[in-house]
Amino acid sequence: MRLSFRLLLSSLGFCAGLAPLAAFADPAPVIAVNREIGLSMTGTFRNSVSGGNSRLMENSGSGFITQSTSSSRYRTIGWTPGFQADASVMFNAFGIENLYGALHFSLEDGQRNYKSHYRSYSSNSAPYGFSAGGNDSSNGTDNRGEIGKGFLLLSDSLLLTPFIQGGYVTSGSDGDFGYGSGNYFAGAGLKADYALTSRLVLRGRFGWAEVLNSGISYNNQPRPLWEGGLGMDYRLTQRLHLTAGGDYSYISYGHDQEGNYSQHRGRNTSVIVSYLPGTYSYSGDSSALSNGLKLHAGLAWQF
């Protein structure tokens, strides 16, 4: 947690240091909304689901064959409160107009509902299963940076800004981004700002990133993260702005198929181990996904 707050302070200091590079005299509304430091309250809805199936067949060699299967499913769903801090700057430098840089930090901390189901069936024993549920602690942080360049269109009422992004996310026990771990990500995206009036700017964002060493699958392959958001920025005074919006994210950790506890993505495997006097065959598969919606509202100071 201390590291997260240090990142927040560093982010604010970074954008404050870039402020003198920009010309701040009466910028276009779509430029002004990219020269802000803001703080917002958030509520984040998260739905994380994972599960797996396994199949086992054992031949004792004396004609007695045992077959068994099992299935498991885990789900965490619900809302958690939090806050986010944003700092962005747009400036001209080196003969290039509307260079863009931004830093973002968000924290969520609360409880979500946890449910688990397990079932096992065997040819030589009675079926077995259990279910569990209740509230479980859930927390996470999102630390990211963006750099890009804005392009003014439609008589300076529309600003399109392609950007590249990178960062680090952490999570608690609800299965988001790797079950209580931290992961780096990198990608790109596009922002759009449209001035509906001189005071009101509508904002949109679409992003893609690869989550490195995703953690949910045994082979730890990178997985794609998709993001989209809509928001608004309303100028209350010359410097004070009201901000609000919603951001959606989705990540699928893929579908893994395994044989004899070794994962092989993208093809069926079934490992048969021979030993005297019988044989043993095992195969299985697992999958997981997480999606979330974050609503936020707060105030920003235009510099």
mmCIF file of C-alpha atoms in Angstrom:
data_model
loop_
_atom_site.group_PDB
_atom_site.id
_atom_site.type_symbol
_atom_site.label_atom_id
_atom_site.label_comp_id
_atom_site.label_asym_id
_atom_site.label_seq_id
_atom_site.Cartn_x
_atom_site.Cartn_y
_atom_site.Cartn_z
ATOM 1 C CA MET A 1 0.000 0.000 0.000
ATOM 2 C CA ARG A 2 2.862 2.385 0.760
ATOM 3 C CA LEU A 3 4.248 1.720 -2.705
ATOM 4 C CA SER A 4 0.901 2.628 -4.269
ATOM 5 C CA PHE A 5 0.757 5.981 -2.483
ATOM 6 C CA ARG A 6 4.341 6.690 -3.480
ATOM 7 C CA LEU A 7 3.357 6.053 -7.091
ATOM 8 C CA LEU A 8 0.432 8.447 -6.674
ATOM 9 C CA LEU A 9 2.645 11.212 -5.283
ATOM 10 C CA SER A 10 5.204 10.632 -8.027
ATOM 11 C CA SER A 11 2.431 10.849 -10.634
ATOM 12 C CA LEU A 12 1.195 14.177 -9.358
ATOM 13 C CA GLY A 13 4.725 15.528 -9.153
ATOM 14 C CA PHE A 14 5.473 14.389 -12.697
ATOM 15 C CA CYS A 15 2.501 16.204 -14.218
ATOM 16 C CA ALA A 16 3.119 19.292 -12.124
ATOM 17 C CA GLY A 17 6.661 19.358 -13.464
ATOM 18 C CA LEU A 18 5.403 19.221 -17.051
ATOM 19 C CA ALA A 19 2.914 22.032 -16.539
ATOM 20 C CA PRO A 20 5.335 24.873 -17.434
ATOM 21 C CA LEU A 21 5.914 23.266 -20.854
ATOM 22 C CA ALA A 22 2.376 23.987 -21.983
ATOM 23 C CA ALA A 23 0.741 27.210 -23.074
ATOM 24 C CA PHE A 24 -2.292 27.473 -20.803
ATOM 25 C CA ALA A 25 -3.907 30.681 -22.058
ATOM 26 C CA ASP A 26 -7.520 29.928 -23.000
ATOM 27 C CA PRO A 27 -7.003 26.479 -24.529
ATOM 28 C CA ALA A 28 -9.739 24.794 -26.518
ATOM 29 C CA PRO A 29 -12.122 22.863 -24.216
ATOM 30 C CA VAL A 30 -10.896 19.501 -25.552
ATOM 31 C CA ILE A 31 -7.314 20.537 -24.762
ATOM 32 C CA ALA A 32 -8.234 21.879 -21.321
ATOM 33 C CA VAL A 33 -9.659 18.549 -20.135
ATOM 34 C CA ASN A 34 -6.251 16.983 -20.814
ATOM 35 C CA ARG A 35 -4.515 19.439 -18.484
ATOM 36 C CA GLU A 36 -6.007 18.386 -15.172
ATOM 37 C CA ILE A 37 -5.282 16.816 -11.816
ATOM 38 C CA GLY A 38 -8.355 15.065 -10.428
ATOM 39 C CA LEU A 39 -9.598 12.940 -7.554
ATOM 40 C CA SER A 40 -12.722 10.748 -7.754
ATOM 41 C CA MET A 41 -14.696 8.320 -5.653
ATOM 42 C CA THR A 42 -15.339 4.961 -7.310
ATOM 43 C CA GLY A 43 -17.529 1.901 -7.110
ATOM 44 C CA THR A 44 -16.286 -1.204 -8.925
ATOM 45 C CA PHE A 45 -18.418 -4.194 -9.895
ATOM 46 C CA ARG A 46 -16.351 -7.305 -10.580
ATOM 47 C CA ASN A 47 -17.397 -10.727 -11.812
ATOM 48 C CA SER A 48 -14.590 -13.308 -11.773
ATOM 49 C CA VAL A 49 -15.277 -16.915 -12.773
ATOM 50 C CA SER A 50 -12.972 -19.939 -13.019
ATOM 51 C CA GLY A 51 -13.495 -23.671 -13.231
ATOM 52 C CA GLY A 52 -12.148 -26.985 -14.368
ATOM 53 C CA ASN A 53 -12.930 -30.584 -15.208
ATOM 54 C CA SER A 54 -10.802 -33.717 -14.888
ATOM 55 C CA ARG A 55 -11.150 -37.301 -16.062
ATOM 56 C CA LEU A 56 -9.306 -40.311 -14.662
ATOM 57 C CA MET A 57 -9.275 -43.951 -15.776
ATOM 58 C CA GLU A 58 -7.236 -46.642 -14.049
ATOM 59 C CA ASN A 59 -6.873 -50.244 -15.207
ATOM 60 C CA SER A 60 -5.474 -52.468 -12.498
ATOM 61 C CA GLY A 61 -4.422 -55.115 -15.011
ATOM 62 C CA SER A 62 -6.755 -57.717 -13.577
ATOM 63 C CA GLY A 63 -9.792 -56.558 -15.550
ATOM 64 C CA PHE A 64 -10.973 -54.080 -12.898
ATOM 65 C CA ILE A 65 -11.328 -50.556 -14.354
ATOM 66 C CA THR A 66 -11.993 -47.456 -12.248
ATOM 67 C CA GLN A 67 -13.375 -44.349 -13.936
ATOM 68 C CA SER A 68 -13.852 -41.017 -12.180
ATOM 69 C CA THR A 69 -14.588 -37.415 -13.098
ATOM 70 C CA SER A 70 -14.650 -34.172 -11.150
ATOM 71 C CA SER A 71 -15.740 -30.633 -11.844
ATOM 72 C CA SER A 72 -15.184 -27.381 -9.938
ATOM 73 C CA ARG A 73 -16.431 -23.824 -10.345
ATOM 74 C CA TYR A 74 -15.478 -20.679 -8.429
ATOM 75 C CA ARG A 75 -17.106 -17.264 -8.711
ATOM 76 C CA THR A 76 -16.638 -13.919 -7.010
ATOM 77 C CA ILE A 77 -19.123 -11.135 -7.726
ATOM 78 C CA GLY A 78 -20.092 -7.800 -6.227
ATOM 79 C CA TRP A 79 -19.226 -4.137 -5.662
ATOM 80 C CA THR A 80 -16.337 -2.569 -3.779
ATOM 81 C CA PRO A 81 -15.754 1.119 -2.984
ATOM 82 C CA GLY A 82 -12.548 2.992 -3.698
ATOM 83 C CA PHE A 83 -11.003 6.091 -5.193
ATOM 84 C CA GLN A 84 -8.852 7.102 -8.136
ATOM 85 C CA ALA A 85 -6.402 9.911 -8.908
ATOM 86 C CA ASP A 86 -5.662 11.126 -12.417
ATOM 87 C CA ALA A 87 -3.132 13.596 -13.771
ATOM 88 C CA SER A 88 -2.678 14.495 -17.428
ATOM 89 C CA VAL A 89 -0.892 17.123 -19.496
ATOM 90 C CA MET A 90 -0.969 18.208 -23.130
ATOM 91 C CA PHE A 91 1.744 20.492 -24.466
ATOM 92 C CA ASN A 92 3.773 21.549 -27.477
ATOM 93 C CA ALA A 93 7.461 20.691 -27.668
ATOM 94 C CA PHE A 94 10.188 20.056 -30.252
ATOM 95 C CA GLY A 95 7.967 21.501 -32.956
ATOM 96 C CA ILE A 96 5.225 18.933 -32.253
ATOM 97 C CA GLU A 97 1.778 20.068 -31.106
ATOM 98 C CA ASN A 98 -0.469 18.428 -28.525
ATOM 99 C CA LEU A 99 1.900 15.907 -27.034
ATOM 100 C CA TYR A 100 0.055 13.962 -24.338
ATOM 101 C CA GLY A 101 1.053 12.292 -21.078
ATOM 102 C CA ALA A 102 -1.080 10.901 -18.254
ATOM 103 C CA LEU A 103 -0.766 8.936 -15.039
ATOM 104 C CA HIS A 104 -3.534 7.047 -13.267
ATOM 105 C CA PHE A 105 -3.853 5.383 -9.872
ATOM 106 C CA SER A 106 -6.927 3.620 -8.481
ATOM 107 C CA LEU A 107 -7.612 1.607 -5.348
ATOM 108 C CA GLU A 108 -10.561 -0.629 -4.472
ATOM 109 C CA ASP A 109 -11.031 -2.324 -1.123
ATOM 110 C CA GLY A 110 -14.067 -4.106 0.300
ATOM 111 C CA GLN A 111 -15.919 -7.412 0.138
ATOM 112 C CA ARG A 112 -17.525 -9.435 -2.620
ATOM 113 C CA ASN A 113 -19.657 -12.568 -2.568
ATOM 114 C CA TYR A 114 -17.691 -15.784 -3.045
ATOM 115 C CA LYS A 115 -19.207 -19.068 -4.259
ATOM 116 C CA SER A 116 -17.589 -22.429 -4.958
ATOM 117 C CA HIS A 117 -18.960 -25.772 -6.154
ATOM 118 C CA TYR A 118 -17.166 -29.100 -6.372
ATOM 119 C CA ARG A 119 -18.555 -32.435 -7.624
ATOM 120 C CA SER A 120 -16.840 -35.822 -8.012
ATOM 121 C CA TYR A 121 -18.182 -39.054 -9.512
ATOM 122 C CA SER A 122 -16.536 -42.491 -9.472
ATOM 123 C CA SER A 123 -17.497 -45.896 -10.798
ATOM 124 C CA ASN A 124 -16.672 -47.606 -7.494
ATOM 125 C CA SER A 125 -17.919 -45.066 -4.924
ATOM 126 C CA ALA A 126 -20.875 -42.824 -4.207
ATOM 127 C CA PRO A 127 -20.957 -39.304 -5.744
ATOM 128 C CA TYR A 128 -19.360 -36.619 -3.600
ATOM 129 C CA GLY A 129 -19.723 -32.847 -3.654
ATOM 130 C CA PHE A 130 -19.859 -29.663 -1.621
ATOM 131 C CA SER A 131 -20.711 -26.005 -2.032
ATOM 132 C CA ALA A 132 -19.468 -22.999 -0.097
ATOM 133 C CA GLY A 133 -20.160 -19.299 -0.152
ATOM 134 C CA GLY A 134 -20.107 -16.044 1.725
ATOM 135 C CA ASN A 135 -18.377 -12.686 1.698
ATOM 136 C CA ASP A 136 -14.694 -12.540 0.925
ATOM 137 C CA SER A 137 -12.251 -9.645 1.094
ATOM 138 C CA SER A 138 -11.434 -8.107 -2.275
ATOM 139 C CA ASN A 139 -8.924 -5.399 -3.061
ATOM 140 C CA GLY A 140 -6.774 -4.190 -5.903
ATOM 141 C CA THR A 141 -4.825 -1.323 -7.413
ATOM 142 C CA ASP A 142 -4.294 -0.090 -10.950
ATOM 143 C CA ASN A 143 -1.133 1.915 -11.686
ATOM 144 C CA ARG A 144 -0.639 3.016 -15.288
ATOM 145 C CA GLY A 145 0.894 5.617 -17.551
ATOM 146 C CA GLU A 146 0.059 6.789 -21.080
ATOM 147 C CA ILE A 147 1.892 8.825 -23.714
ATOM 148 C CA GLY A 148 0.568 9.896 -27.110
ATOM 149 C CA LYS A 149 -0.274 12.759 -29.448
ATOM 150 C CA GLY A 150 -3.557 14.562 -29.989
ATOM 151 C CA PHE A 151 -5.054 15.542 -33.356
ATOM 152 C CA LEU A 152 -7.588 18.408 -33.477
ATOM 153 C CA LEU A 153 -10.520 18.026 -35.882
ATOM 154 C CA LEU A 154 -13.877 19.670 -36.638
ATOM 155 C CA SER A 155 -12.790 23.247 -35.930
ATOM 156 C CA ASP A 156 -11.026 22.203 -32.707
ATOM 157 C CA SER A 157 -14.187 20.632 -31.229
ATOM 158 C CA LEU A 158 -12.920 17.039 -31.556
ATOM 159 C CA LEU A 159 -9.602 15.713 -30.268
ATOM 160 C CA LEU A 160 -8.414 12.205 -31.160
ATOM 161 C CA THR A 161 -5.426 10.941 -29.185
ATOM 162 C CA PRO A 162 -3.790 7.588 -29.963
ATOM 163 C CA PHE A 163 -1.559 6.460 -27.109
ATOM 164 C CA ILE A 164 0.600 3.661 -25.799
ATOM 165 C CA GLN A 165 0.173 2.480 -22.223
ATOM 166 C CA GLY A 166 1.861 0.370 -19.594
ATOM 167 C CA GLY A 167 1.470 -0.306 -15.918
ATOM 168 C CA TYR A 168 1.137 -2.687 -13.005
ATOM 169 C CA VAL A 169 -2.006 -4.099 -11.408
ATOM 170 C CA THR A 170 -2.453 -5.913 -8.108
ATOM 171 C CA SER A 171 -5.387 -7.799 -6.644
ATOM 172 C CA GLY A 172 -6.534 -9.481 -3.477
ATOM 173 C CA SER A 173 -8.319 -12.777 -3.107
ATOM 174 C CA ASP A 174 -11.139 -12.463 -5.628
ATOM 175 C CA GLY A 175 -9.330 -13.896 -8.636
ATOM 176 C CA ASP A 176 -8.860 -10.684 -10.577
ATOM 177 C CA PHE A 177 -5.559 -10.528 -12.500
ATOM 178 C CA GLY A 178 -4.000 -13.637 -11.058
ATOM 179 C CA TYR A 179 -5.432 -14.531 -7.647
ATOM 180 C CA GLY A 180 -3.722 -12.301 -5.135
ATOM 181 C CA SER A 181 -0.763 -11.303 -7.263
ATOM 182 C CA GLY A 182 0.616 -8.430 -9.268
ATOM 183 C CA ASN A 183 1.127 -8.314 -13.015
ATOM 184 C CA TYR A 184 2.614 -5.931 -15.550
ATOM 185 C CA PHE A 185 0.784 -5.009 -18.743
ATOM 186 C CA ALA A 186 1.531 -3.056 -21.924
ATOM 187 C CA GLY A 187 -0.584 -2.019 -24.896
ATOM 188 C CA ALA A 188 -2.148 0.834 -26.851
ATOM 189 C CA GLY A 189 -5.426 2.668 -27.270
ATOM 190 C CA LEU A 190 -7.376 5.651 -28.556
ATOM 191 C CA LYS A 191 -9.015 8.548 -26.674
ATOM 192 C CA ALA A 192 -11.691 10.829 -28.101
ATOM 193 C CA ASP A 193 -12.793 14.174 -26.594
ATOM 194 C CA TYR A 194 -15.721 16.094 -28.089
ATOM 195 C CA ALA A 195 -16.802 19.570 -26.939
ATOM 196 C CA LEU A 196 -20.599 19.512 -26.913
ATOM 197 C CA THR A 197 -20.552 23.077 -25.516
ATOM 198 C CA SER A 198 -17.804 25.394 -24.298
ATOM 199 C CA ARG A 199 -18.307 23.926 -20.802
ATOM 200 C CA LEU A 200 -19.229 20.298 -21.448
ATOM 201 C CA VAL A 201 -16.819 17.785 -23.015
ATOM 202 C CA LEU A 202 -17.841 14.194 -23.713
ATOM 203 C CA ARG A 203 -15.020 11.665 -23.416
ATOM 204 C CA GLY A 204 -14.429 8.157 -24.738
ATOM 205 C CA ARG A 205 -11.585 5.697 -24.426
ATOM 206 C CA PHE A 206 -10.750 2.309 -25.932
ATOM 207 C CA GLY A 207 -7.686 0.336 -24.947
ATOM 208 C CA TRP A 208 -5.988 -3.009 -25.413
ATOM 209 C CA ALA A 209 -3.080 -4.499 -23.472
ATOM 210 C CA GLU A 210 -1.302 -7.777 -22.905
ATOM 211 C CA VAL A 211 -1.226 -8.898 -19.272
ATOM 212 C CA LEU A 212 2.194 -10.459 -18.846
ATOM 213 C CA ASN A 213 2.556 -13.730 -16.914
ATOM 214 C CA SER A 214 -1.194 -13.831 -16.314
ATOM 215 C CA GLY A 215 -0.911 -16.381 -13.513
ATOM 216 C CA ILE A 216 -4.267 -18.098 -13.914
ATOM 217 C CA SER A 217 -3.076 -20.756 -16.387
ATOM 218 C CA TYR A 218 -0.369 -23.249 -15.618
ATOM 219 C CA ASN A 219 1.689 -22.149 -18.627
ATOM 220 C CA ASN A 220 1.490 -18.457 -17.579
ATOM 221 C CA GLN A 221 0.991 -17.179 -21.122
ATOM 222 C CA PRO A 222 0.234 -13.455 -21.679
ATOM 223 C CA ARG A 223 -3.474 -12.740 -22.020
ATOM 224 C CA PRO A 224 -5.271 -9.792 -23.720
ATOM 225 C CA LEU A 225 -7.049 -7.160 -21.640
ATOM 226 C CA TRP A 226 -9.796 -5.122 -23.337
ATOM 227 C CA GLU A 227 -11.046 -1.809 -21.961
ATOM 228 C CA GLY A 228 -13.639 0.788 -22.889
ATOM 229 C CA GLY A 229 -14.955 3.884 -21.169
ATOM 230 C CA LEU A 230 -17.359 6.818 -21.496
ATOM 231 C CA GLY A 231 -17.350 9.972 -19.423
ATOM 232 C CA MET A 232 -17.957 13.691 -19.198
ATOM 233 C CA ASP A 233 -16.089 16.757 -17.991
ATOM 234 C CA TYR A 234 -18.085 19.864 -17.024
ATOM 235 C CA ARG A 235 -16.365 23.171 -16.266
ATOM 236 C CA LEU A 236 -17.866 24.626 -13.076
ATOM 237 C CA THR A 237 -15.479 27.592 -12.919
ATOM 238 C CA GLN A 238 -12.477 28.650 -14.965
ATOM 239 C CA ARG A 239 -10.305 26.021 -13.231
ATOM 240 C CA LEU A 240 -12.626 23.661 -11.335
ATOM 241 C CA HIS A 241 -14.221 20.828 -13.331
ATOM 242 C CA LEU A 242 -16.782 18.138 -12.458
ATOM 243 C CA THR A 243 -15.892 14.705 -13.845
ATOM 244 C CA ALA A 244 -17.868 11.458 -14.068
ATOM 245 C CA GLY A 245 -17.993 8.286 -16.115
ATOM 246 C CA GLY A 246 -17.794 4.523 -16.331
ATOM 247 C CA ASP A 247 -15.050 2.123 -17.459
ATOM 248 C CA TYR A 248 -15.467 -1.516 -18.505
ATOM 249 C CA SER A 249 -12.695 -4.134 -18.630
ATOM 250 C CA TYR A 250 -12.596 -7.752 -19.736
ATOM 251 C CA ILE A 251 -9.901 -10.426 -19.627
ATOM 252 C CA SER A 252 -10.196 -14.087 -20.564
ATOM 253 C CA TYR A 253 -7.429 -16.274 -19.190
ATOM 254 C CA GLY A 254 -8.073 -18.798 -21.914
ATOM 255 C CA HIS A 255 -8.920 -22.468 -21.989
ATOM 256 C CA ASP A 256 -6.174 -24.857 -20.911
ATOM 257 C CA GLN A 257 -6.119 -28.585 -21.587
ATOM 258 C CA GLU A 258 -3.781 -30.802 -19.655
ATOM 259 C CA GLY A 259 -2.527 -34.345 -19.454
ATOM 260 C CA ASN A 260 -0.755 -35.891 -16.485
ATOM 261 C CA TYR A 261 -0.587 -32.438 -14.818
ATOM 262 C CA SER A 262 1.354 -30.878 -17.713
ATOM 263 C CA GLN A 263 -0.397 -28.097 -19.643
ATOM 264 C CA HIS A 264 -0.540 -27.923 -23.431
ATOM 265 C CA ARG A 265 -2.497 -25.015 -24.869
ATOM 266 C CA GLY A 266 -4.508 -25.384 -28.032
ATOM 267 C CA ARG A 267 -4.630 -29.189 -28.451
ATOM 268 C CA ASN A 268 -6.158 -32.213 -26.760
ATOM 269 C CA THR A 269 -3.805 -34.269 -24.610
ATOM 270 C CA SER A 270 -4.306 -37.441 -22.680
ATOM 271 C CA VAL A 271 -1.253 -38.989 -21.079
ATOM 272 C CA ILE A 272 -1.217 -42.709 -20.440
ATOM 273 C CA VAL A 273 1.415 -43.951 -18.026
ATOM 274 C CA SER A 274 2.210 -47.669 -18.244
ATOM 275 C CA TYR A 275 3.326 -49.550 -15.195
ATOM 276 C CA LEU A 276 3.119 -53.155 -14.106
ATOM 277 C CA PRO A 277 0.579 -54.565 -14.071
ATOM 278 C CA GLY A 278 -1.864 -51.809 -15.273
ATOM 279 C CA THR A 279 -2.333 -48.432 -16.916
ATOM 280 C CA TYR A 280 -3.305 -44.941 -15.722
ATOM 281 C CA SER A 281 -4.897 -42.233 -17.888
ATOM 282 C CA TYR A 282 -5.618 -38.635 -16.882
ATOM 283 C CA SER A 283 -6.839 -35.551 -18.753
ATOM 284 C CA GLY A 284 -8.393 -32.239 -17.753
ATOM 285 C CA ASP A 285 -9.229 -28.704 -18.760
ATOM 286 C CA SER A 286 -9.638 -25.329 -17.028
ATOM 287 C CA SER A 287 -10.767 -21.826 -17.961
ATOM 288 C CA ALA A 288 -11.311 -18.435 -16.335
ATOM 289 C CA LEU A 289 -12.433 -14.893 -17.095
ATOM 290 C CA SER A 290 -12.925 -11.619 -15.265
ATOM 291 C CA ASN A 291 -14.922 -8.555 -16.225
ATOM 292 C CA GLY A 292 -15.673 -5.390 -14.341
ATOM 293 C CA LEU A 293 -17.407 -2.025 -14.453
ATOM 294 C CA LYS A 294 -16.020 0.956 -12.537
ATOM 295 C CA LEU A 295 -18.172 4.054 -11.987
ATOM 296 C CA HIS A 296 -16.457 7.241 -10.848
ATOM 297 C CA ALA A 297 -17.353 10.837 -10.010
ATOM 298 C CA GLY A 298 -15.162 13.629 -8.677
ATOM 299 C CA LEU A 299 -13.502 16.989 -9.177
ATOM 300 C CA ALA A 300 -10.512 18.059 -11.247
ATOM 301 C CA TRP A 301 -8.327 21.175 -11.278
ATOM 302 C CA GLN A 302 -7.267 22.542 -14.656
ATOM 303 C CA PHE A 303 -3.759 23.990 -14.641
#
